[in-house]
Amino acid sequence: MTKIQLVTNTIINQGVLPLYYNADETVTLEILKSLYRAGIRAVEYTSRGEAALGNFKKMVEVRNAEMPEMLLGIGTVKNVKQAEEYYQAGADFFISPGFVAEVAAFLIPKDFLYSPGCMTPTEIIEAENAGVTFIKLFPGNVLGTGFMSAVKDVFPNLKFMPTGGVDTTKESIESWFKAGVSAVGMGSKLVSKDLMAAKDYAAIENETKKVLDIIQALK
């Protein structure tokens, strides 16, 4: 099995991809552990602050020591320099808010999953022609489930995951899966700023378990 297929299967099997960023290294690591305890085996850490790269390297170190099954992805990749830095740091997969052809050309031949954000059929076609197989629908709250329903038959060989606007409720999750997505990305709706600020890792773990239970019941 290729690494791209392994990552794809892992994300699809759990049905949700949690994503978060916190400048504090300890908080970052505790959230990672709480997600792992909940049953998560693939997570996206967003590269949105000066501490991101250093924190990610520590996440890889802790993962290797304590949770070898966990796949660590990096999000908000906007250029090849970032992709190279996180490739060297040990990222398992890469996600962008938009499609970057140079990033696809760097990662895909190395058998690394690259999931770019797309919001038009043109962008999806460009990504597919570059070898992308897993599309991030972004922003999901703007596109909505109707967009997914409308384009899924045009791209039968692609997997789709909305990020943004997906709530932790059964109704929200079910509506996206019925529209044809393979997984949903969840950031602040799952790992909220309030829970991070309160360092309430048990609540993050419990909320994640609830989402995983909803998805398994839908399957």
Short mmCIF file of C-alpha atoms in Angstrom, two decimals:
data_model
loop_
_atom_site.label_atom_id
_atom_site.label_comp_id
_atom_site.label_asym_id
_atom_site.label_seq_id
_atom_site.Cartn_x
_atom_site.Cartn_y
_atom_site.Cartn_z
CA MET A 1 0.00 0.00 0.00
CA THR A 2 1.30 3.44 -0.87
CA LYS A 3 1.66 6.08 1.83
CA ILE A 4 -0.93 8.23 0.06
CA GLN A 5 -3.39 5.35 0.22
CA LEU A 6 -2.58 4.66 3.88
CA VAL A 7 -3.25 8.26 4.88
CA THR A 8 -6.39 8.41 2.73
CA ASN A 9 -7.74 5.20 4.27
CA THR A 10 -6.99 6.37 7.81
CA ILE A 11 -8.81 9.69 7.36
CA ILE A 12 -11.78 8.03 5.63
CA ASN A 13 -12.02 5.26 8.25
CA GLN A 14 -12.24 7.74 11.13
CA GLY A 15 -14.44 10.03 9.04
CA VAL A 16 -13.24 13.25 10.64
CA LEU A 17 -9.96 15.12 10.51
CA PRO A 18 -9.46 17.28 13.61
CA LEU A 19 -7.34 20.39 13.04
CA TYR A 20 -5.97 22.90 15.48
CA TYR A 21 -3.14 25.26 16.36
CA ASN A 22 -1.91 26.52 19.69
CA ALA A 23 1.24 28.57 20.27
CA ASP A 24 1.93 26.80 23.58
CA GLU A 25 3.94 23.60 23.13
CA THR A 26 2.50 21.88 26.20
CA VAL A 27 -1.09 22.65 25.22
CA THR A 28 -0.36 21.46 21.67
CA LEU A 29 0.94 18.14 22.95
CA GLU A 30 -1.86 17.61 25.48
CA ILE A 31 -4.49 18.18 22.79
CA LEU A 32 -2.72 15.66 20.57
CA LYS A 33 -2.79 13.10 23.38
CA SER A 34 -6.48 13.74 24.11
CA LEU A 35 -7.36 13.24 20.42
CA TYR A 36 -5.36 10.01 20.39
CA ARG A 37 -7.15 8.74 23.50
CA ALA A 38 -10.47 9.49 21.81
CA GLY A 39 -9.52 7.22 18.92
CA ILE A 40 -8.10 9.67 16.38
CA ARG A 41 -5.27 8.31 14.21
CA ALA A 42 -4.79 11.25 11.82
CA VAL A 43 -4.69 14.91 12.81
CA GLU A 44 -3.92 18.20 11.08
CA TYR A 45 -1.81 20.83 12.83
CA THR A 46 -2.15 24.22 11.18
CA SER A 47 0.95 26.26 10.35
CA ARG A 48 -0.41 29.61 11.44
CA GLY A 49 2.10 31.02 13.91
CA GLU A 50 5.81 31.42 14.59
CA ALA A 51 5.77 28.50 17.03
CA ALA A 52 4.17 26.10 14.55
CA LEU A 53 7.29 24.43 13.13
CA GLY A 54 8.94 23.97 16.52
CA ASN A 55 5.74 22.63 18.03
CA PHE A 56 5.27 20.25 15.11
CA LYS A 57 8.76 18.81 15.53
CA LYS A 58 7.95 18.14 19.19
CA MET A 59 4.65 16.52 18.15
CA VAL A 60 6.58 14.14 15.87
CA GLU A 61 8.99 13.33 18.70
CA VAL A 62 6.17 12.54 21.15
CA ARG A 63 4.23 10.63 18.51
CA ASN A 64 7.22 8.43 17.76
CA ALA A 65 7.65 7.65 21.45
CA GLU A 66 4.05 7.29 22.61
CA MET A 67 1.57 6.95 19.73
CA PRO A 68 3.17 5.31 16.70
CA GLU A 69 -0.17 4.79 14.93
CA MET A 70 -0.87 8.53 14.74
CA LEU A 71 -0.43 10.25 11.37
CA LEU A 72 0.56 13.91 11.67
CA GLY A 73 -0.44 16.28 8.90
CA ILE A 74 0.41 19.93 8.46
CA GLY A 75 -2.16 22.45 7.27
CA THR A 76 -2.12 25.96 5.81
CA VAL A 77 0.78 25.09 3.50
CA LYS A 78 1.01 27.94 0.98
CA ASN A 79 4.37 27.44 -0.73
CA VAL A 80 7.16 24.96 -1.44
CA LYS A 81 9.41 26.37 1.30
CA GLN A 82 6.82 25.45 3.91
CA ALA A 83 6.30 22.04 2.34
CA GLU A 84 10.04 21.36 2.42
CA GLU A 85 10.36 22.45 6.07
CA TYR A 86 7.57 20.16 7.24
CA TYR A 87 8.72 17.33 4.98
CA GLN A 88 12.07 17.51 6.75
CA ALA A 89 10.26 17.72 10.11
CA GLY A 90 8.48 14.43 9.44
CA ALA A 91 4.95 15.37 8.35
CA ASP A 92 2.87 12.46 7.05
CA PHE A 93 0.53 14.53 4.88
CA PHE A 94 0.01 18.12 3.74
CA ILE A 95 -3.07 20.34 3.41
CA SER A 96 -3.45 23.77 1.82
CA PRO A 97 -6.20 26.41 1.89
CA GLY A 98 -5.83 26.57 -1.91
CA PHE A 99 -4.21 24.60 -4.73
CA VAL A 100 -0.46 25.25 -5.14
CA ALA A 101 0.91 23.47 -8.23
CA GLU A 102 4.54 23.64 -7.04
CA VAL A 103 3.62 21.98 -3.75
CA ALA A 104 1.81 19.18 -5.59
CA ALA A 105 4.85 18.70 -7.85
CA PHE A 106 7.12 18.49 -4.79
CA LEU A 107 5.04 16.11 -2.68
CA ILE A 108 3.10 13.72 -4.92
CA PRO A 109 6.13 12.07 -6.59
CA LYS A 110 7.43 11.39 -3.05
CA ASP A 111 4.18 9.51 -2.27
CA PHE A 112 2.90 12.11 0.18
CA LEU A 113 -0.78 12.99 0.32
CA TYR A 114 -1.43 16.58 -0.70
CA SER A 115 -4.97 17.82 -0.13
CA PRO A 116 -5.52 21.36 -1.46
CA GLY A 117 -8.47 23.57 -0.72
CA CYS A 118 -10.71 24.06 -3.76
CA MET A 119 -13.97 25.95 -4.21
CA THR A 120 -14.56 25.84 -7.99
CA PRO A 121 -14.71 23.06 -10.57
CA THR A 122 -11.75 24.72 -12.34
CA GLU A 123 -9.59 24.44 -9.22
CA ILE A 124 -10.64 20.82 -8.70
CA ILE A 125 -9.74 19.99 -12.32
CA GLU A 126 -6.32 21.64 -11.94
CA ALA A 127 -5.66 19.68 -8.78
CA GLU A 128 -6.82 16.40 -10.29
CA ASN A 129 -4.62 16.91 -13.36
CA ALA A 130 -1.65 17.49 -11.03
CA GLY A 131 -2.19 14.09 -9.40
CA VAL A 132 -4.23 15.13 -6.38
CA THR A 133 -6.73 12.49 -5.23
CA PHE A 134 -8.10 14.03 -2.00
CA ILE A 135 -9.77 17.45 -2.23
CA LYS A 136 -10.44 19.78 0.66
CA LEU A 137 -13.65 21.73 0.02
CA PHE A 138 -12.87 25.13 1.50
CA PRO A 139 -14.51 27.11 2.87
CA GLY A 140 -17.21 24.54 3.49
CA ASN A 141 -19.61 27.02 5.09
CA VAL A 142 -19.60 29.12 1.90
CA LEU A 143 -19.85 26.20 -0.53
CA GLY A 144 -22.45 24.15 1.35
CA THR A 145 -23.65 20.61 0.79
CA GLY A 146 -25.41 21.57 -2.45
CA PHE A 147 -22.09 22.26 -4.13
CA MET A 148 -20.79 18.83 -3.15
CA SER A 149 -23.91 17.13 -4.47
CA ALA A 150 -23.63 19.04 -7.74
CA VAL A 151 -19.98 18.19 -8.52
CA LYS A 152 -19.45 14.70 -7.10
CA ASP A 153 -20.54 12.87 -10.25
CA VAL A 154 -18.15 14.95 -12.37
CA PHE A 155 -15.18 13.75 -10.28
CA PRO A 156 -15.80 10.04 -9.56
CA ASN A 157 -12.12 9.32 -8.85
CA LEU A 158 -11.68 11.97 -6.17
CA LYS A 159 -12.34 11.98 -2.44
CA PHE A 160 -13.75 15.12 -0.84
CA MET A 161 -13.56 16.59 2.66
CA PRO A 162 -15.18 19.92 3.65
CA THR A 163 -13.45 22.11 6.20
CA GLY A 164 -15.18 25.10 7.75
CA GLY A 165 -18.83 25.16 8.67
CA VAL A 166 -19.11 21.54 9.77
CA ASP A 167 -20.72 21.34 13.20
CA THR A 168 -20.38 18.51 15.71
CA THR A 169 -24.11 17.72 15.45
CA LYS A 170 -25.51 14.60 13.80
CA GLU A 171 -27.57 16.77 11.45
CA SER A 172 -24.59 18.72 10.15
CA ILE A 173 -22.31 15.69 9.77
CA GLU A 174 -25.02 13.57 8.16
CA SER A 175 -25.90 16.26 5.62
CA TRP A 176 -22.33 16.35 4.35
CA PHE A 177 -21.96 12.57 4.13
CA LYS A 178 -25.28 12.33 2.29
CA ALA A 179 -23.96 14.93 -0.16
CA GLY A 180 -21.04 12.64 -0.98
CA VAL A 181 -18.00 13.54 1.13
CA SER A 182 -15.60 10.90 2.42
CA ALA A 183 -14.70 12.74 5.63
CA VAL A 184 -15.21 16.09 7.34
CA GLY A 185 -12.56 18.47 8.65
CA MET A 186 -13.26 20.04 12.04
CA GLY A 187 -11.34 22.86 13.65
CA SER A 188 -12.75 25.30 16.20
CA LYS A 189 -16.13 23.53 16.32
CA LEU A 190 -14.33 20.53 17.84
CA VAL A 191 -11.14 21.86 19.42
CA SER A 192 -12.56 25.21 20.49
CA LYS A 193 -10.58 28.22 21.68
CA ASP A 194 -12.50 28.11 24.97
CA LEU A 195 -11.56 24.49 25.66
CA MET A 196 -7.93 25.18 24.72
CA ALA A 197 -7.83 28.25 26.96
CA ALA A 198 -9.35 26.27 29.84
CA LYS A 199 -6.96 23.37 29.12
CA ASP A 200 -9.99 21.11 29.35
CA TYR A 201 -8.46 18.12 27.59
CA ALA A 202 -11.09 15.72 28.94
CA ALA A 203 -13.82 17.76 27.23
CA ILE A 204 -11.89 17.72 23.94
CA GLU A 205 -11.53 13.95 24.25
CA ASN A 206 -15.24 13.49 25.01
CA GLU A 207 -16.41 15.76 22.19
CA THR A 208 -14.17 13.88 19.77
CA LYS A 209 -15.53 10.53 20.92
CA LYS A 210 -19.09 11.81 20.34
CA VAL A 211 -18.23 12.87 16.78
CA LEU A 212 -16.55 9.51 16.06
CA ASP A 213 -19.64 7.71 17.42
CA ILE A 214 -21.95 9.80 15.21
CA ILE A 215 -19.88 9.02 12.13
CA GLN A 216 -19.70 5.29 12.86
CA ALA A 217 -23.48 5.21 13.34
CA LEU A 218 -23.97 6.93 9.98
CA LYS A 219 -21.77 4.39 8.25
#
